[in-house]
N, CA, C and O atoms as a printed pandas DataFrame, in Angstrom:
     atom_number atom_name residue_name chain_id  residue_number  x_coord  y_coord  z_coord
0              1         N          MET        A               1    1.014   -1.028    0.197
1              2        CA          MET        A               1    0.443    0.080    0.776
2              3         C          MET        A               1    1.029    1.729    0.049
3              4         O          MET        A               1    2.050    2.281    0.458
4              5         N          LYS        A               2    0.392    2.141   -0.751
5              6        CA          LYS        A               2    0.749    3.281   -0.518
6              7         C          LYS        A               2    0.615    4.511    0.196
7              8         O          LYS        A               2   -0.161    5.154   -0.510
8              9         N          VAL        A               3    0.836    5.028    0.919
9             10        CA          VAL        A               3    0.413    6.397    1.361
10            11         C          VAL        A               3    1.569    7.907    1.277
11            12         O          VAL        A               3    2.762    8.070    1.531
12            13         N          LEU        A               4    0.616    8.674    0.855
13            14        CA          LEU        A               4    0.585   10.405    1.138
14            15         C          LEU        A               4   -0.013   11.041    2.666
15            16         O          LEU        A               4   -1.058   10.928    3.307
16            17         N          HIS        A               5    1.047   11.628    2.798
17            18        CA          HIS        A               5    0.597   12.321    4.148
18            19         C          HIS        A               5    1.095   14.470    3.123
19            20         O          HIS        A               5    1.961   15.313    2.884
20            21         N          LEU        A               6    0.429   14.285    3.060
21            22        CA          LEU        A               6   -0.176   16.603    2.613
22            23         C          LEU        A               6   -0.724   16.793    2.932
23            24         O          LEU        A               6   -1.286   15.869    3.521
24            25         N          PRO        A               7   -1.359   18.123    3.042
25            26        CA          PRO        A               7    0.035   19.498    2.080
26            27         C          PRO        A               7    1.159   20.066    3.370
27            28         O          PRO        A               7    2.205   20.471    2.864
28            29         N          THR        A               8    1.152   20.103    3.932
29            30        CA          THR        A               8    1.493   21.170    4.948
30            31         C          THR        A               8    1.728   19.965    6.463
31            32         O          THR        A               8    1.063   19.010    6.866
32            33         N          SER        A               9    3.423   20.844    7.106
33            34        CA          SER        A               9    4.561   19.916    8.183
34            35         C          SER        A               9    3.980   20.530    9.038
35            36         O          SER        A               9    4.842   21.332    9.396
36            37         N          VAL        A              10    2.936   20.757    9.742
37            38        CA          VAL        A              10    2.076   21.036   11.112
38            39         C          VAL        A              10    2.400   20.387   12.218
39            40         O          VAL        A              10    1.604   19.646   12.796
40            41         N          GLY        A              11    3.906   20.660   12.715
41            42        CA          GLY        A              11    4.689   20.347   14.026
42            43         C          GLY        A              11    5.254   18.948   13.546
43            44         O          GLY        A              11    5.074   18.038   14.355
44            45         N          GLY        A              12    5.931   18.606   12.327
45            46        CA          GLY        A              12    6.097   17.771   11.936
46            47         C          GLY        A              12    5.454   16.459   11.776
47            48         O          GLY        A              12    5.828   15.603   10.974
48            49         N          ASN        A              13    4.225   16.328   12.782
49            50        CA          ASN        A              13    2.944   15.435   12.134
50            51         C          ASN        A              13    3.425   14.141   11.356
51            52         O          ASN        A              13    3.930   13.113   11.807
52            53         N          SER        A              14    3.143   14.466   10.164
53            54        CA          SER        A              14    3.348   14.345    8.942
54            55         C          SER        A              14    4.473   13.241    7.950
55            56         O          SER        A              14    4.404   12.509    6.963
56            57         N          TYR        A              15    5.392   13.661    8.872
57            58        CA          TYR        A              15    6.596   12.911    9.182
58            59         C          TYR        A              15    7.014   11.848    9.814
59            60         O          TYR        A              15    7.742   11.071    9.198
60            61         N          GLU        A              16    6.795   11.679   10.647
61            62        CA          GLU        A              16    6.534   11.017   11.769
62            63         C          GLU        A              16    5.888    9.777   11.476
63            64         O          GLU        A              16    6.377    8.647   11.479
64            65         N          LEU        A              17    4.502   10.212   11.174
65            66        CA          LEU        A              17    3.423    9.251   10.841
66            67         C          LEU        A              17    3.842    8.342    9.899
67            68         O          LEU        A              17    3.331    7.223    9.850
68            69         N          SER        A              18    5.211    8.887    8.712
69            70        CA          SER        A              18    5.126    8.326    7.761
70            71         C          SER        A              18    5.998    7.452    8.364
71            72         O          SER        A              18    5.499    6.539    9.021
72            73         N          ARG        A              19    7.619    7.565    8.255
73            74        CA          ARG        A              19    7.836    6.911    9.216
74            75         C          ARG        A              19    7.779    5.365    9.797
75            76         O          ARG        A              19    8.122    4.187    9.705
76            77         N          ALA        A              20    6.986    6.484   10.527
77            78        CA          ALA        A              20    6.366    4.894   11.578
78            79         C          ALA        A              20    5.354    3.789   10.845
79            80         O          ALA        A              20    5.037    2.691   11.302
80            81         N          GLU        A              21    4.888    4.447    9.443
81            82        CA          GLU        A              21    4.467    3.252    8.344
82            83         C          GLU        A              21    5.277    2.105    7.686
83            84         O          GLU        A              21    5.014    0.935    7.410
84            85         N          ARG        A              22    6.921    3.305    7.471
85            86        CA          ARG        A              22    7.337    2.552    6.930
86            87         C          ARG        A              22    8.167    1.813    7.550
87            88         O          ARG        A              22    9.115    1.262    6.990
88            89         N          GLN        A              23    7.807    1.686    9.226
89            90        CA          GLN        A              23    8.525    0.513    9.742
90            91         C          GLN        A              23    7.644   -0.725    9.437
91            92         O          GLN        A              23    7.919   -1.904    9.215
92            93         N          LEU        A              24    6.711   -0.163    9.494
93            94        CA          LEU        A              24    5.498   -1.529    9.395
94            95         C          LEU        A              24    5.407   -2.209    8.006
95            96         O          LEU        A              24    4.813   -3.284    7.921
96            97         N          GLY        A              25    6.064   -1.535    6.722
97            98        CA          GLY        A              25    6.263   -2.544    5.975
98            99         C          GLY        A              25    5.327   -1.612    4.323
99           100         O          GLY        A              25    5.112   -2.194    3.260
100          101         N          LEU        A              26    4.896    0.105    4.670
101          102        CA          LEU        A              26    4.167    0.805    3.863
102          103         C          LEU        A              26    5.280    1.340    3.199
103          104         O          LEU        A              26    6.472    1.354    3.504
104          105         N          HIS        A              27    4.672    1.776    2.241
105          106        CA          HIS        A              27    5.856    2.743    0.955
106          107         C          HIS        A              27    5.125    4.246    1.712
107          108         O          HIS        A              27    3.894    4.217    1.703
108          109         N          SER        A              28    5.666    5.333    2.255
109          110        CA          SER        A              28    4.323    6.277    2.705
110          111         C          SER        A              28    6.182    7.079    2.789
111          112         O          SER        A              28    7.274    6.724    3.233
112          113         N          ASP        A              29    5.687    8.141    2.157
113          114        CA          ASP        A              29    5.895    9.501    1.969
114          115         C          ASP        A              29    5.071   11.277    1.952
115          116         O          ASP        A              29    3.896   11.562    1.719
116          117         N          VAL        A              30    6.006   12.004    2.225
117          118        CA          VAL        A              30    5.662   13.509    2.560
118          119         C          VAL        A              30    5.731   14.429    2.046
119          120         O          VAL        A              30    6.741   15.132    2.072
120          121         N          LEU        A              31    4.213   14.830    1.145
121          122        CA          LEU        A              31    4.781   15.558    0.214
122          123         C          LEU        A              31    4.349   17.604    1.457
123          124         O          LEU        A              31    3.542   17.759    2.373
124          125         N          TYR        A              32    5.234   18.552    0.881
125          126        CA          TYR        A              32    4.385   19.939    1.303
126          127         C          TYR        A              32    4.658   21.207   -0.486
127          128         O          TYR        A              32    5.350   21.147   -1.502
128          129         N          GLN        A              33    3.838   21.968   -0.021
129          130        CA          GLN        A              33    3.222   22.003   -1.169
130          131         C          GLN        A              33    4.797   23.639   -1.217
131          132         O          GLN        A              33    5.244   23.910   -2.332
132          133         N          THR        A              34    5.359   24.445    0.039
133          134        CA          THR        A              34    6.472   24.598    0.620
134          135         C          THR        A              34    6.800   23.904    2.009
135          136         O          THR        A              34    6.104   23.208    2.748
136          137         N          GLN        A              35    8.815   24.580    2.146
137          138        CA          GLN        A              35    8.873   24.150    3.050
138          139         C          GLN        A              35    9.074   25.106    4.091
139          140         O          GLN        A              35    9.823   26.053    3.854
140          141         N          ASN        A              36    8.219   24.952    5.823
141          142        CA          ASN        A              36    8.259   26.044    7.280
142          143         C          ASN        A              36    9.559   26.597    7.111
143          144         O          ASN        A              36   10.343   26.112    6.296
144          145         N          TYR        A              37    9.865   27.645    7.872
145          146        CA          TYR        A              37   10.580   28.454    8.318
146          147         C          TYR        A              37   11.574   26.974    9.887
147          148         O          TYR        A              37   12.518   26.988   10.676
148          149         N          LEU        A              38   10.562   26.098    9.465
149          150        CA          LEU        A              38   11.092   25.204   11.080
150          151         C          LEU        A              38   12.054   24.142   10.033
151          152         O          LEU        A              38   13.072   23.692   10.560
152          153         N          GLY        A              39   11.870   23.879    9.101
153          154        CA          GLY        A              39   12.821   22.641    8.259
154          155         C          GLY        A              39   12.614   21.114    8.592
155          156         O          GLY        A              39   13.504   20.423    9.087
156          157         N          TYR        A              40   10.832   20.461    8.141
157          158        CA          TYR        A              40   10.627   19.946    8.808
158          159         C          TYR        A              40   10.944   19.135    7.677
159          160         O          TYR        A              40   10.230   19.289    6.686
160          161         N          PRO        A              41   12.227   17.979    7.604
161          162        CA          PRO        A              41   11.991   17.612    6.520
162          163         C          PRO        A              41   10.751   16.377    5.366
163          164         O          PRO        A              41   10.043   15.676    6.089
164          165         N          GLY        A              42   10.641   16.265    4.618
165          166        CA          GLY        A              42    9.699   15.901    4.182
166          167         C          GLY        A              42   10.760   15.119    2.271
167          168         O          GLY        A              42   11.901   15.383    1.891
168          169         N          ASP        A              43    9.992   14.458    1.794
169          170        CA          ASP        A              43    9.995   13.354    0.899
170          171         C          ASP        A              43    9.785   14.075   -0.828
171          172         O          ASP        A              43   10.322   13.690   -1.866
172          173         N          ILE        A              44    8.910   15.104   -0.642
173          174        CA          ILE        A              44    8.471   15.597   -2.227
174          175         C          ILE        A              44    8.074   17.056   -1.239
175          176         O          ILE        A              44    7.262   17.178   -0.322
176          177         N          VAL        A              45    9.151   18.196   -1.951
177          178        CA          VAL        A              45    8.841   19.177   -2.062
178          179         C          VAL        A              45    7.949   20.379   -3.382
179          180         O          VAL        A              45    8.673   20.948   -4.199
180          181         N          LEU        A              46    6.965   20.532   -3.403
181          182        CA          LEU        A              46    6.526   21.324   -4.456
182          183         C          LEU        A              46    7.371   22.797   -4.584
183          184         O          LEU        A              46    7.602   23.205   -5.723
184          185         N          ASP        A              47    7.649   23.279   -3.876
185          186        CA          ASP        A              47    8.540   25.164   -4.442
186          187         C          ASP        A              47    8.520   25.315   -3.098
187          188         O          ASP        A              47    8.301   24.730   -2.037
188          189         N          ASN        A              48    8.828   26.309   -3.567
189          190        CA          ASN        A              48   10.430   26.384   -1.916
190          191         C          ASN        A              48   10.838   28.362   -2.059
191          192         O          ASN        A              48   11.722   28.924   -1.412
192          193         N          THR        A              49    9.716   29.168   -3.268
193          194        CA          THR        A              49   10.188   30.194   -3.022
194          195         C          THR        A              49    8.745   31.502   -2.652
195          196         O          THR        A              49    8.703   32.729   -2.554
196          197         N          GLY        A              50    8.294   30.995   -2.603
197          198        CA          GLY        A              50    7.501   31.179   -2.064
198          199         C          GLY        A              50    6.422   32.247   -2.980
199          200         O          GLY        A              50    5.556   32.862   -2.358
200          201         N          SER        A              51    6.544   32.399   -4.410
201          202        CA          SER        A              51    5.472   32.978   -5.614
202          203         C          SER        A              51    4.380   32.212   -5.616
203          204         O          SER        A              51    4.424   30.999   -5.817
204          205         N          PHE        A              52    2.970   33.084   -5.320
205          206        CA          PHE        A              52    2.081   32.244   -5.441
206          207         C          PHE        A              52    1.686   32.172   -6.597
207          208         O          PHE        A              52    0.514   32.474   -6.375
208          209         N          PRO        A              53    1.730   32.010   -7.676
209          210        CA          PRO        A              53    1.101   32.011   -8.560
210          211         C          PRO        A              53    1.966   31.031   -9.151
211          212         O          PRO        A              53    1.538   30.599  -10.222
212          213         N          ARG        A              54    3.159   30.513   -8.728
213          214        CA          ARG        A              54    4.680   29.168   -9.032
214          215         C          ARG        A              54    3.715   28.024   -7.847
215          216         O          ARG        A              54    3.324   26.978   -8.364
216          217         N          ILE        A              55    3.345   28.263   -6.228
217          218        CA          ILE        A              55    2.703   27.356   -6.532
218          219         C          ILE        A              55    1.633   26.880   -5.967
219          220         O          ILE        A              55    1.357   26.132   -5.029
220          221         N          PHE        A              56    0.809   27.817   -7.184
221          222        CA          PHE        A              56   -1.319   27.185   -7.515
222          223         C          PHE        A              56   -0.020   26.110   -8.052
223          224         O          PHE        A              56    0.423   25.054   -7.602
224          225         N          LEU        A              57    0.316   26.945   -9.215
225          226        CA          LEU        A              57    0.079   25.741  -10.406
226          227         C          LEU        A              57    0.829   23.995  -10.265
227          228         O          LEU        A              57    0.481   22.902  -10.710
228          229         N          LYS        A              58    2.054   24.490   -9.367
229          230        CA          LYS        A              58    2.483   23.813   -8.975
230          231         C          LYS        A              58    1.564   22.378   -7.879
231          232         O          LYS        A              58    1.740   21.165   -7.774
232          233         N          SER        A              59    0.542   23.425   -7.219
233          234        CA          SER        A              59    0.344   21.522   -6.474
234          235         C          SER        A              59   -1.144   21.475   -7.228
235          236         O          SER        A              59   -1.987   20.730   -6.729
236          237         N          VAL        A              60   -1.453   22.158   -8.277
237          238        CA          VAL        A              60   -2.511   21.777   -9.993
238          239         C          VAL        A              60   -1.886   20.729  -10.182
239          240         O          VAL        A              60   -2.511   19.854   -9.583
240          241         N          ALA        A              61   -1.153   20.370  -10.590
241          242        CA          ALA        A              61   -0.694   19.927  -11.667
242          243         C          ALA        A              61   -0.217   19.117  -10.556
243          244         O          ALA        A              61   -0.089   18.031  -11.121
244          245         N          ALA        A              62    0.210   18.889   -9.068
245          246        CA          ALA        A              62    0.062   18.211   -8.602
246          247         C          ALA        A              62   -1.195   16.659   -7.826
247          248         O          ALA        A              62   -0.989   15.496   -7.477
248          249         N          ALA        A              63   -2.605   17.703   -7.893
249          250        CA          ALA        A              63   -3.004   17.295   -7.079
250          251         C          ALA        A              63   -3.717   16.232   -8.901
251          252         O          ALA        A              63   -4.257   15.174   -8.578
252          253         N          PHE        A              64   -3.707   16.527  -10.763
253          254        CA          PHE        A              64   -4.027   15.274  -11.340
254          255         C          PHE        A              64   -2.745   13.979  -11.492
255          256         O          PHE        A              64   -2.746   13.181  -12.430
256          257         N          LYS        A              65   -1.703   13.976  -10.381
257          258        CA          LYS        A              65   -0.603   13.500  -10.577
258          259         C          LYS        A              65   -0.577   12.156   -9.855
259          260         O          LYS        A              65   -0.506   10.966  -10.164
260          261         N          ILE        A              66   -0.678   12.982   -8.623
261          262        CA          ILE        A              66   -1.070   12.231   -7.545
262          263         C          ILE        A              66   -1.725   11.086   -6.794
263          264         O          ILE        A              66   -1.053   10.409   -6.015
264          265         N          PRO        A              67   -3.520   10.751   -7.080
265          266        CA          PRO        A              67   -3.807   10.029   -6.773
266          267         C          PRO        A              67   -3.634    8.746   -7.608
267          268         O          PRO        A              67   -4.030    7.608   -7.356
268          269         N          GLN        A              68   -2.650    9.411   -9.116
269          270        CA          GLN        A              68   -2.587    8.479   -9.527
270          271         C          GLN        A              68   -1.371    6.966   -9.698
271          272         O          GLN        A              68   -1.002    6.048  -10.432
272          273         N          LYS        A              69   -1.136    7.842   -7.992
273          274        CA          LYS        A              69    0.909    6.932   -7.869
274          275         C          LYS        A              69    0.708    6.426   -6.430
275          276         O          LYS        A              69    1.542    5.641   -5.980
276          277         N          TYR        A              70   -0.992    7.058   -5.195
277          278        CA          TYR        A              70   -1.058    6.760   -3.809
278          279         C          TYR        A              70   -2.536    5.646   -3.495
279          280         O          TYR        A              70   -3.697    5.689   -3.902
280          281         N          ASP        A              71   -2.174    5.189   -3.052
281          282        CA          ASP        A              71   -3.312    4.487   -2.367
282          283         C          ASP        A              71   -4.580    5.108   -1.416
283          284         O          ASP        A              71   -5.775    4.813   -1.426
284          285         N          VAL        A              72   -3.780    6.150   -0.540
285          286        CA          VAL        A              72   -4.146    6.574    0.606
286          287         C          VAL        A              72   -3.812    8.184    1.255
287          288         O          VAL        A              72   -3.148    8.568    2.218
288          289         N          LEU        A              73   -4.612    8.871    0.231
289          290        CA          LEU        A              73   -4.069   10.315    1.109
290          291         C          LEU        A              73   -4.600   10.830    2.586
291          292         O          LEU        A              73   -5.637   10.678    3.231
292          293         N          HIS        A              74   -3.650   11.350    2.737
293          294        CA          HIS        A              74   -4.086   11.642    4.434
294          295         C          HIS        A              74   -3.676   13.555    4.589
295          296         O          HIS        A              74   -2.813   13.957    5.369
296          297         N          PHE        A              75   -4.576   14.581    3.595
297          298        CA          PHE        A              75   -4.306   15.574    4.234
298          299         C          PHE        A              75   -4.875   16.292    5.756
299          300         O          PHE        A              75   -5.998   16.478    6.224
300          301         N          ASN        A              76   -3.475   16.574    6.236
301          302        CA          ASN        A              76   -2.972   16.607    7.136
302          303         C          ASN        A              76   -3.628   18.850    7.747
303          304         O          ASN        A              76   -3.498   19.847    7.036
304          305         N          PHE        A              77   -4.155   18.797    8.998
305          306        CA          PHE        A              77   -4.515   20.703    8.935
306          307         C          PHE        A              77   -5.709   20.726    8.164
307          308         O          PHE        A              77   -6.046   21.774    7.614
308          309         N          GLY        A              78   -6.443   19.605    8.051
309          310        CA          GLY        A              78   -7.540   20.297    7.246
310          311         C          GLY        A              78   -7.592   20.738    5.988
311          312         O          GLY        A              78   -8.392   21.604    5.634
312          313         N          ALA        A              79   -6.638   20.110    5.111
313          314        CA          ALA        A              79   -6.428   21.417    4.211
314          315         C          ALA        A              79   -6.317   20.736    2.565
315          316         O          ALA        A              79   -6.669   19.588    2.834
316          317         N          SER        A              80   -6.141   20.730    1.562
317          318        CA          SER        A              80   -6.010   20.006    0.086
318          319         C          SER        A              80   -4.664   20.566   -0.622
319          320         O          SER        A              80   -4.130   21.562   -0.134
320          321         N          LEU        A              81   -4.223   20.071   -1.527
321          322        CA          LEU        A              81   -3.572   20.531   -2.011
322          323         C          LEU        A              81   -3.747   21.668   -2.942
323          324         O          LEU        A              81   -2.785   22.162   -3.531
324          325         N          ILE        A              82   -5.228   22.183   -3.115
325          326        CA          ILE        A              82   -5.731   23.013   -3.714
326          327         C          ILE        A              82   -6.734   24.072   -2.837
327          328         O          ILE        A              82   -7.400   23.055   -2.643
328          329         N          ASP        A              83   -7.375   24.994   -2.222
329          330        CA          ASP        A              83   -7.626   25.712   -1.617
330          331         C          ASP        A              83   -8.419   26.626   -2.115
331          332         O          ASP        A              83   -8.786   27.571   -1.418
């Protein structure tokens, strides 16, 4: 099973959940729209420039590609890729 935690790094929770799932034998990744100032680790970061149009376009593109690659999408903090 492939699991993706996204789109934010609230308290590093998504990263820790992902690593625990990997220990259980799942394929688990973390995607952030942008890296926050605390620098929590993640597997995929869509954009670090902070440019809103660029972040939005990359988020829309990812929203179409991601569901085909993962079985479970775990949206953190009540957010989606396209707010």
